[in-house]
Amino acid sequence: MSNLNDLCPLCNSPLKDPEETKTGKKLQRCSKGVWNPQTHQTEGCLYVKWINDDIKTLKEECPKCGSPLVEMKTKSGKKMKKCSNSGWDREKMVATGCDYVEWLDTKKKELDEDCPTCGAKLVEITTNKGIKMKKCSTAGWDREFRQATGCTYVQWMK
Ligand SMILES: [Zn+2]
Ligand SMILES: [Zn+2]
Ligand SMILES: [Zn+2]
């Protein structure tokens, strides 16, 4: 299903021959993209076309670095959008490149209601189990320290 005459949608250069990652995923990189083993980042054009059915390159740009986003499913069946400029350093066991991830299982709706704790706007969140809750829009998650950040106001809805 791969077409070797495909052109990169970002820079119109031809794509390279399909290659396979260590995890068995097939992809085609742009011929203008060069992997730099020193910085563990792709330099030049960052376009990657995933040939596997379960990974889709989106026409959306990463809000952090501007690379195309890809949509994929995790092993547990969760859907997410990820930056195509991200990778995994197997030697050092650390993520490399851009760390932007957007989970698609929860639906978010901005509300015109103020948080009773801090006055910021509330958002309505529907989890993938169909449970609705209102949360403060300043709430976040610190990946490094594994703790919630911002306002902790939550209101569960019936
Ligand atoms: Zn390109
Ligand atoms: Zn990015
Ligand atoms: Zn709040």
mmCIF file of C-alpha atoms and ligand atoms in Angstrom:
data_model
loop_
_atom_site.group_PDB
_atom_site.id
_atom_site.type_symbol
_atom_site.label_atom_id
_atom_site.label_comp_id
_atom_site.label_asym_id
_atom_site.label_seq_id
_atom_site.Cartn_x
_atom_site.Cartn_y
_atom_site.Cartn_z
ATOM 1 C CA MET A 1 0.000 0.000 0.000
ATOM 2 C CA SER A 2 3.008 2.306 -0.029
ATOM 3 C CA ASN A 3 3.604 4.453 -3.035
ATOM 4 C CA LEU A 4 7.270 5.167 -3.621
ATOM 5 C CA ASN A 5 6.477 8.188 -5.736
ATOM 6 C CA ASP A 6 4.843 9.898 -2.797
ATOM 7 C CA LEU A 7 5.938 13.441 -2.181
ATOM 8 C CA CYS A 8 6.353 15.036 1.210
ATOM 9 C CA PRO A 9 3.317 17.242 1.892
ATOM 10 C CA LEU A 10 5.516 19.708 3.770
ATOM 11 C CA CYS A 11 8.386 20.343 1.359
ATOM 12 C CA ASN A 12 7.478 18.401 -1.826
ATOM 13 C CA SER A 13 10.649 16.317 -1.729
ATOM 14 C CA PRO A 14 10.387 12.611 -2.523
ATOM 15 C CA LEU A 15 9.988 10.285 0.430
ATOM 16 C CA LYS A 16 12.666 7.742 1.282
ATOM 17 C CA ASP A 17 12.188 3.994 0.935
ATOM 18 C CA PRO A 18 10.023 2.472 3.656
ATOM 19 C CA GLU A 19 11.950 1.497 6.773
ATOM 20 C CA GLU A 20 10.967 -0.560 9.778
ATOM 21 C CA THR A 21 11.441 0.521 13.373
ATOM 22 C CA LYS A 22 12.696 -1.847 16.053
ATOM 23 C CA THR A 23 9.136 -2.254 17.269
ATOM 24 C CA GLY A 24 8.003 -3.475 13.851
ATOM 25 C CA LYS A 25 6.288 -0.323 12.670
ATOM 26 C CA LYS A 26 6.790 0.723 9.061
ATOM 27 C CA LEU A 27 7.391 4.310 8.077
ATOM 28 C CA GLN A 28 8.690 6.525 5.303
ATOM 29 C CA ARG A 29 10.710 9.614 6.067
ATOM 30 C CA CYS A 30 11.159 12.679 3.935
ATOM 31 C CA SER A 31 14.439 12.626 1.963
ATOM 32 C CA LYS A 32 15.195 16.078 3.412
ATOM 33 C CA GLY A 33 15.092 14.719 6.964
ATOM 34 C CA VAL A 34 18.321 13.514 8.568
ATOM 35 C CA TRP A 35 18.563 11.752 11.909
ATOM 36 C CA ASN A 36 21.269 13.257 14.106
ATOM 37 C CA PRO A 37 22.478 10.583 16.583
ATOM 38 C CA GLN A 38 24.227 13.239 18.691
ATOM 39 C CA THR A 39 21.148 15.312 19.440
ATOM 40 C CA HIS A 40 18.693 12.420 19.011
ATOM 41 C CA GLN A 41 16.552 14.599 16.788
ATOM 42 C CA THR A 42 15.632 14.714 13.160
ATOM 43 C CA GLU A 43 17.106 17.683 11.355
ATOM 44 C CA GLY A 44 15.756 19.229 8.204
ATOM 45 C CA CYS A 45 12.250 18.155 7.204
ATOM 46 C CA LEU A 46 10.456 16.297 10.006
ATOM 47 C CA TYR A 47 7.727 14.646 7.950
ATOM 48 C CA VAL A 48 7.136 10.988 8.727
ATOM 49 C CA LYS A 49 4.528 8.883 6.969
ATOM 50 C CA TRP A 50 3.435 5.882 8.992
ATOM 51 C CA ILE A 51 2.479 2.950 6.824
ATOM 52 C CA ASN A 52 0.853 0.967 9.628
ATOM 53 C CA ASP A 53 -2.897 1.202 9.654
ATOM 54 C CA ASP A 54 -3.070 2.126 13.299
ATOM 55 C CA ILE A 55 -1.005 5.293 12.924
ATOM 56 C CA LYS A 56 -2.325 8.202 10.921
ATOM 57 C CA THR A 57 -0.413 11.355 10.099
ATOM 58 C CA LEU A 58 -2.743 14.274 10.653
ATOM 59 C CA LYS A 59 -2.881 17.610 8.894
ATOM 60 C CA GLU A 60 -2.656 19.257 12.308
ATOM 61 C CA GLU A 61 0.505 20.829 13.587
ATOM 62 C CA CYS A 62 2.032 20.237 16.992
ATOM 63 C CA PRO A 63 1.337 23.295 19.162
ATOM 64 C CA LYS A 64 4.796 22.958 20.684
ATOM 65 C CA CYS A 65 7.128 22.561 17.713
ATOM 66 C CA GLY A 66 5.032 22.743 14.525
ATOM 67 C CA SER A 67 5.750 19.193 13.319
ATOM 68 C CA PRO A 68 2.816 17.169 12.009
ATOM 69 C CA LEU A 69 0.818 15.268 14.607
ATOM 70 C CA VAL A 70 0.089 11.555 14.330
ATOM 71 C CA GLU A 71 -2.937 9.758 15.703
ATOM 72 C CA MET A 72 -2.323 6.349 17.200
ATOM 73 C CA LYS A 73 -3.696 3.771 19.574
ATOM 74 C CA THR A 74 -1.857 2.487 22.613
ATOM 75 C CA LYS A 75 -1.725 -1.204 23.480
ATOM 76 C CA SER A 76 -4.563 -0.679 25.934
ATOM 77 C CA GLY A 77 -6.740 0.729 23.161
ATOM 78 C CA LYS A 78 -6.554 4.382 24.128
ATOM 79 C CA LYS A 79 -6.421 6.875 21.300
ATOM 80 C CA MET A 80 -3.986 9.730 21.324
ATOM 81 C CA LYS A 81 -2.417 12.385 19.195
ATOM 82 C CA LYS A 82 1.337 12.571 19.373
ATOM 83 C CA CYS A 83 3.991 14.750 17.867
ATOM 84 C CA SER A 84 5.760 13.010 14.972
ATOM 85 C CA ASN A 85 8.997 14.574 16.194
ATOM 86 C CA SER A 86 9.123 12.323 19.244
ATOM 87 C CA GLY A 87 11.147 9.228 19.861
ATOM 88 C CA TRP A 88 12.545 6.900 22.467
ATOM 89 C CA ASP A 89 16.199 6.503 23.404
ATOM 90 C CA ARG A 90 16.526 2.796 24.217
ATOM 91 C CA GLU A 91 19.997 3.153 25.725
ATOM 92 C CA LYS A 92 19.167 5.918 28.144
ATOM 93 C CA MET A 93 15.481 4.933 28.461
ATOM 94 C CA VAL A 94 14.293 8.474 27.977
ATOM 95 C CA ALA A 95 11.899 10.096 25.575
ATOM 96 C CA THR A 96 13.563 12.255 22.961
ATOM 97 C CA GLY A 97 12.388 15.075 20.751
ATOM 98 C CA CYS A 98 9.054 16.725 21.325
ATOM 99 C CA ASP A 99 6.897 15.416 24.191
ATOM 100 C CA TYR A 100 3.510 16.744 23.038
ATOM 101 C CA VAL A 101 0.696 14.253 23.617
ATOM 102 C CA GLU A 102 -3.043 14.805 23.474
ATOM 103 C CA TRP A 103 -5.347 12.055 24.737
ATOM 104 C CA LEU A 104 -8.523 11.643 22.730
ATOM 105 C CA ASP A 105 -10.497 9.558 25.181
ATOM 106 C CA THR A 106 -11.711 12.468 27.219
ATOM 107 C CA LYS A 107 -13.908 15.116 25.680
ATOM 108 C CA LYS A 108 -13.477 18.649 26.907
ATOM 109 C CA LYS A 109 -15.951 21.483 26.620
ATOM 110 C CA GLU A 110 -15.300 24.983 27.822
ATOM 111 C CA LEU A 111 -18.063 26.302 30.027
ATOM 112 C CA ASP A 112 -19.177 29.820 30.721
ATOM 113 C CA GLU A 113 -19.042 29.186 34.450
ATOM 114 C CA ASP A 114 -16.510 30.462 36.934
ATOM 115 C CA CYS A 115 -14.592 28.208 39.301
ATOM 116 C CA PRO A 116 -15.848 28.811 42.846
ATOM 117 C CA THR A 117 -12.324 28.357 44.192
ATOM 118 C CA CYS A 118 -10.213 30.590 41.981
ATOM 119 C CA GLY A 119 -12.556 32.329 39.522
ATOM 120 C CA ALA A 120 -11.069 30.837 36.346
ATOM 121 C CA LYS A 121 -13.379 29.273 33.766
ATOM 122 C CA LEU A 122 -14.617 25.720 34.261
ATOM 123 C CA VAL A 123 -14.414 22.964 31.637
ATOM 124 C CA GLU A 124 -16.762 19.996 31.300
ATOM 125 C CA ILE A 125 -14.970 16.706 30.801
ATOM 126 C CA THR A 126 -16.532 13.445 29.652
ATOM 127 C CA THR A 127 -14.351 10.432 30.349
ATOM 128 C CA ASN A 128 -14.308 7.408 28.055
ATOM 129 C CA LYS A 129 -16.598 5.667 30.536
ATOM 130 C CA GLY A 130 -19.186 8.367 29.940
ATOM 131 C CA ILE A 131 -18.769 10.026 33.314
ATOM 132 C CA LYS A 132 -19.130 13.778 33.269
ATOM 133 C CA MET A 133 -17.382 16.207 35.525
ATOM 134 C CA LYS A 134 -16.631 19.870 35.773
ATOM 135 C CA LYS A 135 -13.043 20.821 36.381
ATOM 136 C CA CYS A 136 -11.167 24.053 36.728
ATOM 137 C CA SER A 137 -9.423 25.024 33.484
ATOM 138 C CA THR A 138 -6.211 25.806 35.352
ATOM 139 C CA ALA A 139 -5.882 22.196 36.509
ATOM 140 C CA GLY A 140 -2.967 20.293 35.054
ATOM 141 C CA TRP A 141 -0.589 17.439 35.619
ATOM 142 C CA ASP A 142 3.117 17.728 36.315
ATOM 143 C CA ARG A 143 4.691 14.742 34.558
ATOM 144 C CA GLU A 144 8.037 15.198 36.256
ATOM 145 C CA PHE A 145 6.775 15.307 39.832
ATOM 146 C CA ARG A 146 3.693 13.154 39.130
ATOM 147 C CA GLN A 147 1.308 15.475 40.876
ATOM 148 C CA ALA A 148 -1.647 17.667 40.039
ATOM 149 C CA THR A 149 -0.934 21.325 39.426
ATOM 150 C CA GLY A 150 -3.110 24.414 39.417
ATOM 151 C CA CYS A 151 -6.581 24.511 40.925
ATOM 152 C CA THR A 152 -7.960 21.203 42.196
ATOM 153 C CA TYR A 153 -11.676 22.054 41.981
ATOM 154 C CA VAL A 154 -13.712 19.134 40.645
ATOM 155 C CA GLN A 155 -17.467 18.686 40.553
ATOM 156 C CA TRP A 156 -18.821 15.291 39.538
ATOM 157 C CA MET A 157 -22.057 15.354 37.583
ATOM 158 C CA LYS A 158 -24.838 12.808 37.655
HETATM 159 ZN ZN ZN B 1 9.722 17.059 3.586
HETATM 160 ZN ZN ZN B 2 6.004 18.719 18.675
HETATM 161 ZN ZN ZN B 3 -10.168 27.017 39.996
#
